[in-house]
mmCIF file of C-alpha atoms in Angstrom:
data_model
loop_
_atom_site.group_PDB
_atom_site.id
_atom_site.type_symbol
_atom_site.label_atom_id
_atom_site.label_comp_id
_atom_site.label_asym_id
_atom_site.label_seq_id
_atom_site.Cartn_x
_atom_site.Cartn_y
_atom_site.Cartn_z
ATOM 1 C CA UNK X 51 32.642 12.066 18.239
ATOM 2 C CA UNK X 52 32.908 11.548 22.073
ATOM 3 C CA UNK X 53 30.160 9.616 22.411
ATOM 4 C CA UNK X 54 31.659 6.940 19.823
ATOM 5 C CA UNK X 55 34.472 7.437 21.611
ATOM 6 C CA UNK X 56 32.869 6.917 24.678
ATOM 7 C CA UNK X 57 31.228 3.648 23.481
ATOM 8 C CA UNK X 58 33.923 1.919 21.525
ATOM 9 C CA UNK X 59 34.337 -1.735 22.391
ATOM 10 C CA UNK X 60 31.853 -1.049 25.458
ATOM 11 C CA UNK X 61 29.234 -3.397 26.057
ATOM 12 C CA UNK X 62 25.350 -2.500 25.878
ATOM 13 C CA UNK X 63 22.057 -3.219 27.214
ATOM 14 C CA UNK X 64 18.667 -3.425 26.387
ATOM 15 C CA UNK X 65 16.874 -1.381 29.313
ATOM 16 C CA UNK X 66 13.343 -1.250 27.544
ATOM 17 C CA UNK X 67 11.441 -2.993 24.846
ATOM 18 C CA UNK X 68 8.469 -1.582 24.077
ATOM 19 C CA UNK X 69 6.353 -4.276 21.957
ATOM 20 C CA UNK X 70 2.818 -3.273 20.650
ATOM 21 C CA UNK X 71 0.873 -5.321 17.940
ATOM 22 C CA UNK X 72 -0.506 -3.246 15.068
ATOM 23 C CA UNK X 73 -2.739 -4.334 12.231
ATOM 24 C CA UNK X 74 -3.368 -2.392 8.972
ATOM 25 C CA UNK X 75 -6.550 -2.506 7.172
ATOM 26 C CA UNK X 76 -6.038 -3.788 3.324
ATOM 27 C CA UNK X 77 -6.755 -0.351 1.527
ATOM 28 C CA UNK X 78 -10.055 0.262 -0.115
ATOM 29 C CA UNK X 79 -11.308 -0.534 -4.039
ATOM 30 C CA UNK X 80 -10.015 2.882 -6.728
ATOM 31 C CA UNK X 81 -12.454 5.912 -7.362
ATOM 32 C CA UNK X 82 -11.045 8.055 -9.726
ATOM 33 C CA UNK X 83 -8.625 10.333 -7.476
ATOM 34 C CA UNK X 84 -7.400 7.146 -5.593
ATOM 35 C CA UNK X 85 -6.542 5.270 -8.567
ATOM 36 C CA UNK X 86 -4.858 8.721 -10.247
ATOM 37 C CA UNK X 87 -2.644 9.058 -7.401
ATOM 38 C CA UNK X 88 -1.845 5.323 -7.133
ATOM 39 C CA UNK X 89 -0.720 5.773 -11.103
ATOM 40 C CA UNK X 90 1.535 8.759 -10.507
ATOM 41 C CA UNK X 91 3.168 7.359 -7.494
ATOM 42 C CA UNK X 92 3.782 4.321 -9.067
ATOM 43 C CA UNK X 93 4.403 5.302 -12.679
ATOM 44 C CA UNK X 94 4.406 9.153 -13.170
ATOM 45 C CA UNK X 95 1.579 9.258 -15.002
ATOM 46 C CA UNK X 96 -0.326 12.937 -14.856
ATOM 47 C CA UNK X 97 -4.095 12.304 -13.509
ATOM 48 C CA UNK X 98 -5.060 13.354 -16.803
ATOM 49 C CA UNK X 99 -3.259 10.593 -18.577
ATOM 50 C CA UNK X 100 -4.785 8.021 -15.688
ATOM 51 C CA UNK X 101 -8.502 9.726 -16.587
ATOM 52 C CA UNK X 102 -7.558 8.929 -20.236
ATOM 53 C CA UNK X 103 -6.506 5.150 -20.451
ATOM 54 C CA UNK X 104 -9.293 4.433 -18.241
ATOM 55 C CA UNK X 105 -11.799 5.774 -20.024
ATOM 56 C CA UNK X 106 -10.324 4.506 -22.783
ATOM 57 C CA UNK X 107 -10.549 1.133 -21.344
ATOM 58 C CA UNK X 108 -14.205 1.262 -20.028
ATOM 59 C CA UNK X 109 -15.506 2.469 -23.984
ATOM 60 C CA UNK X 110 -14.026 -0.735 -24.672
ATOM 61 C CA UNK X 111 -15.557 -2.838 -21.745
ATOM 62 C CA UNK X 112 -12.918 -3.728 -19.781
ATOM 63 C CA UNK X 113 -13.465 -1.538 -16.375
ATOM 64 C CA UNK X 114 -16.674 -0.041 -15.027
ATOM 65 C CA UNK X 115 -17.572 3.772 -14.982
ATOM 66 C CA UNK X 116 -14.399 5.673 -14.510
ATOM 67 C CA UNK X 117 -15.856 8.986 -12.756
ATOM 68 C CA UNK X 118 -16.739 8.130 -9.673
ATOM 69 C CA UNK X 119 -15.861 8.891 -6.036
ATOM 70 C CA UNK X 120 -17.239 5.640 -4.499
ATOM 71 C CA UNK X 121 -14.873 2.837 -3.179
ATOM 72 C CA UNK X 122 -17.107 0.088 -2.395
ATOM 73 C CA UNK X 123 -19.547 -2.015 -4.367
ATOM 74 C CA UNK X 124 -23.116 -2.431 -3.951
ATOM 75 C CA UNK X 125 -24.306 -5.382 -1.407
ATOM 76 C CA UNK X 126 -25.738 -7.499 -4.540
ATOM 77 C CA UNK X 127 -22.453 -7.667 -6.256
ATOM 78 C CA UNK X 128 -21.169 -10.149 -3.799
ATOM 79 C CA UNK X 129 -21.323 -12.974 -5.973
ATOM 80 C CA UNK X 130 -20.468 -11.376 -9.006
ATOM 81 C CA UNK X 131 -17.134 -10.164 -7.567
ATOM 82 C CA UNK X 132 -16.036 -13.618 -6.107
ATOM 83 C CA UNK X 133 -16.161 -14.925 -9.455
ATOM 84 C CA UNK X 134 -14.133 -11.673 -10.991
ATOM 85 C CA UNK X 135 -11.283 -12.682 -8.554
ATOM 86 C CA UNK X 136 -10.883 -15.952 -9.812
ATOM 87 C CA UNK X 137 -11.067 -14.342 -13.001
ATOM 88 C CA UNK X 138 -8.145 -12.388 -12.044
ATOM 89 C CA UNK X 139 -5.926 -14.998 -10.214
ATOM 90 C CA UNK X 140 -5.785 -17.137 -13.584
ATOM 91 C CA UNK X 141 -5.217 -14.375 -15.722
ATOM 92 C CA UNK X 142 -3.740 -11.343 -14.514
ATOM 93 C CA UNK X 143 0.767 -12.668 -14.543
ATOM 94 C CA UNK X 144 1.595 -10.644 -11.157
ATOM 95 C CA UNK X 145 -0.543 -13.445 -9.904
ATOM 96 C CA UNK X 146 1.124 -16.315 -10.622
ATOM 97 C CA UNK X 147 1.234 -18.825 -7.738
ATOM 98 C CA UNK X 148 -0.545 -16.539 -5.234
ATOM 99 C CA UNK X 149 -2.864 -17.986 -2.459
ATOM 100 C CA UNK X 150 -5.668 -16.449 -0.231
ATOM 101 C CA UNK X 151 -8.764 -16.342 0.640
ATOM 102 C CA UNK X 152 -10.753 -13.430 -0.313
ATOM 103 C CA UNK X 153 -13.397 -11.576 1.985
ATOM 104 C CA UNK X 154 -15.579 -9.487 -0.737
ATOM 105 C CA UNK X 155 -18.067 -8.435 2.498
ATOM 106 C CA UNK X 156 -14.861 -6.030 2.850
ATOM 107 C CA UNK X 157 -15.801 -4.337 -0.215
ATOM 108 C CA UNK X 158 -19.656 -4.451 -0.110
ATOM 109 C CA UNK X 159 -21.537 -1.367 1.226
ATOM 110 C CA UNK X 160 -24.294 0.003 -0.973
ATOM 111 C CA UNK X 161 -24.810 2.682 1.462
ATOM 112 C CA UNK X 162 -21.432 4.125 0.454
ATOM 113 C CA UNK X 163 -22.224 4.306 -3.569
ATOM 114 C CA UNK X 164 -23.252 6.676 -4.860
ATOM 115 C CA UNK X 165 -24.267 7.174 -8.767
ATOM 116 C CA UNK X 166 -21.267 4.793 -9.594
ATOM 117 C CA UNK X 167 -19.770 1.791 -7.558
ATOM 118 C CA UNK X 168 -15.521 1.599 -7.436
ATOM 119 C CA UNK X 169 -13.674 1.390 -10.343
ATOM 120 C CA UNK X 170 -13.604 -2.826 -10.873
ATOM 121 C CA UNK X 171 -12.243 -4.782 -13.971
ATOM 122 C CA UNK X 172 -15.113 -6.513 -16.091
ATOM 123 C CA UNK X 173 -15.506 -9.912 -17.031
ATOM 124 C CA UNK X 174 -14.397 -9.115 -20.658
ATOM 125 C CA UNK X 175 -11.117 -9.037 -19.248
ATOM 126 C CA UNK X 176 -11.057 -12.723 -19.326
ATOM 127 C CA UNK X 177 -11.458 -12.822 -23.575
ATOM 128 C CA UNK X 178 -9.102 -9.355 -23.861
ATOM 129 C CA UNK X 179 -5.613 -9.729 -24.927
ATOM 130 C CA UNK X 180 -3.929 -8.073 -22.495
ATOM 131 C CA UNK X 181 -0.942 -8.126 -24.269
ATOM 132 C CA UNK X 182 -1.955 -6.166 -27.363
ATOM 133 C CA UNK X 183 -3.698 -2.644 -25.178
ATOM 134 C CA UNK X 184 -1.593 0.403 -24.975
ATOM 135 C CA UNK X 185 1.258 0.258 -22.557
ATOM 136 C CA UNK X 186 -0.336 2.806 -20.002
ATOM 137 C CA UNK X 187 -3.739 0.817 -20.465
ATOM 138 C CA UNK X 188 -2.025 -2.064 -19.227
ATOM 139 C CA UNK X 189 -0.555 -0.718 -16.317
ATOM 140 C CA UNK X 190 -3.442 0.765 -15.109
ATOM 141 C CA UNK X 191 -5.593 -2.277 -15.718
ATOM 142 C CA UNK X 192 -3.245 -4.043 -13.705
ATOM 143 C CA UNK X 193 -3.820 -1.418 -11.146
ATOM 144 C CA UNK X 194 -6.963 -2.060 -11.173
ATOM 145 C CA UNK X 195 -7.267 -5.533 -11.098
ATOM 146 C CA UNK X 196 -4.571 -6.188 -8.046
ATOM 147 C CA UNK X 197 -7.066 -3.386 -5.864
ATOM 148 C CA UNK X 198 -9.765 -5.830 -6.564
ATOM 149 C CA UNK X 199 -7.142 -8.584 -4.400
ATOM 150 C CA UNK X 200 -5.763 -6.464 -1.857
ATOM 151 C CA UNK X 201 -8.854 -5.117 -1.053
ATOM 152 C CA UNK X 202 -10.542 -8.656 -0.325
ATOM 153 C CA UNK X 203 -7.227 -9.691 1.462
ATOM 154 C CA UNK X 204 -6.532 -9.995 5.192
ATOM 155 C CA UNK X 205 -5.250 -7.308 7.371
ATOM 156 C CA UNK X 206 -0.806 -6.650 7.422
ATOM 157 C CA UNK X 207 -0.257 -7.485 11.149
ATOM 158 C CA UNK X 208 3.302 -6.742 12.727
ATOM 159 C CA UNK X 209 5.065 -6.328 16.502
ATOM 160 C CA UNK X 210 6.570 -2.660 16.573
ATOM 161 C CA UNK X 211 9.794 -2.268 19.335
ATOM 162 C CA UNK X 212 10.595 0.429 20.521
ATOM 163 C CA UNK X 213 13.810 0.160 22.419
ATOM 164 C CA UNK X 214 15.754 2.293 24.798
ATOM 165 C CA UNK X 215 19.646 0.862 24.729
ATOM 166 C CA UNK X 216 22.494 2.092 27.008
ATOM 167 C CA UNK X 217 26.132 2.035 26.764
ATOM 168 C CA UNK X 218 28.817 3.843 28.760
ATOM 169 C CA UNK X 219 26.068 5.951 30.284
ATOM 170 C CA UNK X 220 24.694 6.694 27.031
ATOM 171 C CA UNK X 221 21.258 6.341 25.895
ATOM 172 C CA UNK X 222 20.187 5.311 22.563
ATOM 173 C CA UNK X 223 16.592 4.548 20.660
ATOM 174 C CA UNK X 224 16.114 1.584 18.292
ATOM 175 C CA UNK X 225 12.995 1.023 16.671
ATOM 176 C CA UNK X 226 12.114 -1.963 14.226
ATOM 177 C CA UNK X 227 9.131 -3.909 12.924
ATOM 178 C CA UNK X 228 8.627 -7.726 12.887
ATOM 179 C CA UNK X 229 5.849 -8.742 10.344
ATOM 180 C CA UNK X 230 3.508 -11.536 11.687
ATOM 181 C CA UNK X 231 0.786 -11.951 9.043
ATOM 182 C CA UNK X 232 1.842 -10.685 5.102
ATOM 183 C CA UNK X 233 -1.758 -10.548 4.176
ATOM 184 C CA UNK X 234 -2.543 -7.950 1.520
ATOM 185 C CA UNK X 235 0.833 -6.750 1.336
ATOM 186 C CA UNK X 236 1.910 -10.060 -0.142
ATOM 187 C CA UNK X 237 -0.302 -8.785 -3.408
ATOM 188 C CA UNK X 238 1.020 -5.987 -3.485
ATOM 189 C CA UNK X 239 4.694 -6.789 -3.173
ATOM 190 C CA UNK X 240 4.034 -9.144 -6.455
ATOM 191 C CA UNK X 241 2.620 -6.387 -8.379
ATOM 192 C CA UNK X 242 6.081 -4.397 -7.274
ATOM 193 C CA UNK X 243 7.970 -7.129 -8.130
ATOM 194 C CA UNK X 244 6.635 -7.477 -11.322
ATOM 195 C CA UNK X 245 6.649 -4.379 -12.327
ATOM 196 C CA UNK X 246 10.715 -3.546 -10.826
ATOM 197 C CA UNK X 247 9.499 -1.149 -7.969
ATOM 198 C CA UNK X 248 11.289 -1.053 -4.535
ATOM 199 C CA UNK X 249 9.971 -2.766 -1.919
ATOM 200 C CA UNK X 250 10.097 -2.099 1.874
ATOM 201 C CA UNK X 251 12.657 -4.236 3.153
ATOM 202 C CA UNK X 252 11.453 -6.200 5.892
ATOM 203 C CA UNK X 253 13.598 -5.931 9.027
ATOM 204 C CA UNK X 254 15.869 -9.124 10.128
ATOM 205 C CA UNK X 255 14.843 -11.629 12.538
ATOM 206 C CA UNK X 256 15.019 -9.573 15.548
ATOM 207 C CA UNK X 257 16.337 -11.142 18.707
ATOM 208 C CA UNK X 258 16.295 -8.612 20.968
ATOM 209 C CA UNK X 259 14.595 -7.854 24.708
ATOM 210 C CA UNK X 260 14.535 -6.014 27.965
ATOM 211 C CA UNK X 261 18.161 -6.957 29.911
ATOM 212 C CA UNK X 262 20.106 -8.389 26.982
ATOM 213 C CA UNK X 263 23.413 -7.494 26.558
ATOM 214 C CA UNK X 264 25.483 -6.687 23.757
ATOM 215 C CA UNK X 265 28.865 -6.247 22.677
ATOM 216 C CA UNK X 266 31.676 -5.041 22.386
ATOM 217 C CA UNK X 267 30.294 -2.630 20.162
ATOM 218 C CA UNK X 268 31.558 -1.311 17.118
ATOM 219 C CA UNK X 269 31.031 2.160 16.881
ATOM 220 C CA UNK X 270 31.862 4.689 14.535
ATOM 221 C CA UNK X 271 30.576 8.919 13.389
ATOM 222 C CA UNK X 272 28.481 9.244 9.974
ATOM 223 C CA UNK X 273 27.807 12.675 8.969
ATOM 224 C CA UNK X 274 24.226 13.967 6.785
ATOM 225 C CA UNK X 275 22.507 16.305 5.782
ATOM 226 C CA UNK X 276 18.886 17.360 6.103
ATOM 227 C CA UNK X 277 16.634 17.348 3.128
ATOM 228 C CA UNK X 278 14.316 20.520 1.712
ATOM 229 C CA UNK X 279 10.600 19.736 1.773
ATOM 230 C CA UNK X 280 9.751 17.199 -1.353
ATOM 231 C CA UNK X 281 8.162 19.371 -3.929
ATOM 232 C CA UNK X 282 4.310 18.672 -4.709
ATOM 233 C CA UNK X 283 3.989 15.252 -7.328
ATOM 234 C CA UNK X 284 0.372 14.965 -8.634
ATOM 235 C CA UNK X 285 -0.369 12.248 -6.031
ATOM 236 C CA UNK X 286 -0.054 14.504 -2.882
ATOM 237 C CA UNK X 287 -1.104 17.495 -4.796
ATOM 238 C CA UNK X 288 -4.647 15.670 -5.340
ATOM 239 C CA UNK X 289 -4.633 14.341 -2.025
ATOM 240 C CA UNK X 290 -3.953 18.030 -0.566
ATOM 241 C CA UNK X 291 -6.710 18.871 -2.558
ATOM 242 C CA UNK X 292 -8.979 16.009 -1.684
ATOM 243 C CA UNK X 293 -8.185 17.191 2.138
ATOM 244 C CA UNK X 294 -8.710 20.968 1.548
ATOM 245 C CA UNK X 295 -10.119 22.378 4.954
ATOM 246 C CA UNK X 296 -10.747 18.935 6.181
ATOM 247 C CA UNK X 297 -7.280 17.614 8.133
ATOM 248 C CA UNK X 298 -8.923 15.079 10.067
ATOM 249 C CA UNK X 299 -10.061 13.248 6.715
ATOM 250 C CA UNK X 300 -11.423 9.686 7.886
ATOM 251 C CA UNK X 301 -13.350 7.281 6.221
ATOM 252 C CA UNK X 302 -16.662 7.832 6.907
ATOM 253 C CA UNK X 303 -16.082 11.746 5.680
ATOM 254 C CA UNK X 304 -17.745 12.833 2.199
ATOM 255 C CA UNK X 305 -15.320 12.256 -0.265
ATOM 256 C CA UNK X 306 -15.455 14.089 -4.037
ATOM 257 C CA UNK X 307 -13.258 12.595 -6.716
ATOM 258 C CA UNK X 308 -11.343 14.829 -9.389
ATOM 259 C CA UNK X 309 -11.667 15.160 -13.137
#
């Protein structure tokens, strides 16, 4: 309380601005446990329900091999996978009026299959109607098919600040992200949109830097409250699992699917 007190109607200054460019890698193509955890996070759906619909969906041609623990496609497959995601751009609806220019090298690596490439849609897609599958089938075929995208995509770039801000003697932290390049997270924000999840809201324009000034600030006390651990969901229960006695998981490590 003395602190607002303290800075009530006082002016304040940017002292530091700590600006550093990051860049996140689109994620990779689904293996089994990926694309289970991606369902439940997105629509609740157990990993056994996932394993289900998308075996359903491959007896009936519309997905490749469901069981497998590789996330990249076999080097000859390049071609074959450019004309999938034109496929995909004219017929999947999250797509609708969406632009880029996909890399598929990003997804090629025959060294990293093993019996079974990633899960990818088929070309049957393009006859199915969509419209008439099972509602789970659906969603996870759209699931699917918008990994296919985000994985060919370019990189999310943005500035992170990290600022130190005085008033009255007081010292206060700010930190905020400015995006620079949407790349694959403008595919996945349609998918979101289109299927009424939240979306990260991007920050405002920032104008901010070392030695401005602001003010007078308004200042005011808010009170909370901390938060109990979340309980375990089936997404970070199978990735605690996929992790067990391995915490410095990277890429490159050996990586067994579930189910």
């Amino acid at each position: 309380i003395k602190v607002a007190a303290d800075c009530a109607e006082r002016m304040c200054e940017v002292e530091k601005d700590d600006v550093k460019e990051k860049t996140v890698r689109p994620p990779k193509l689904y293996d089994l446990t990926t694309l289970q955890r991606e369902a439940n996070r997105m629509f609740g759906y157990t990993a056994q329900q996932t394993l289900d619909a998308v075996q359903e969906m491959y007896e009936q041609k519309l997905v490749t091999y469901p069981r497998t623990d590789s996330q990249y496609l076999t080097d000859e497959m390049g071609e074959s996978t450019e004309t999938l995601i034109q496929m995909l751009l004219g017929k999947m609806p999250y797509a609708e009026g969406l632009e880029y220019q996909p890399d598929v090298s990003k997804v090629l690596n025959s060294k990293k299959v093993s019996d079974h490439h990633a899960i990818i849609p088929t070309m049957e897609v393009a006859k199915a109607d969509i419209g008439k599958l099972k509602e789970r089938n659906c969603k996870i075929l759209y699931l699917i098919s918008a990994r296919v995208l985000t994985a060919t995509a370019d990189p999310y770039i943005y500035e992170s600040h990290k600022c130190q801000i005085t008033c009255n003697y007081h010292t206060f932290y700010l930190t905020a992200k400015k995006t620079k390049q949407e790349g694959f997270k403008a595919i996945e924000n349609k998918l979101k949109q289109f299927f009424g999840v939240k979306i990260e809201k991007e920050e405002p324009e920032l104008d901010i830097w070392a030695g401005k000034h602001y003010g007078p600030c308004d200042s005011f006390v808010s009170e909370h409250f901390t938060q109990p651990p979340k309980q375990y969901t089936e997404d970070t229960l199978l990735s605690a699992m996929e992790r067990a006695g391995n915490e410095e998981l990277t890429e490159d490590t050996e990586k067994k699917g579930l189910g």
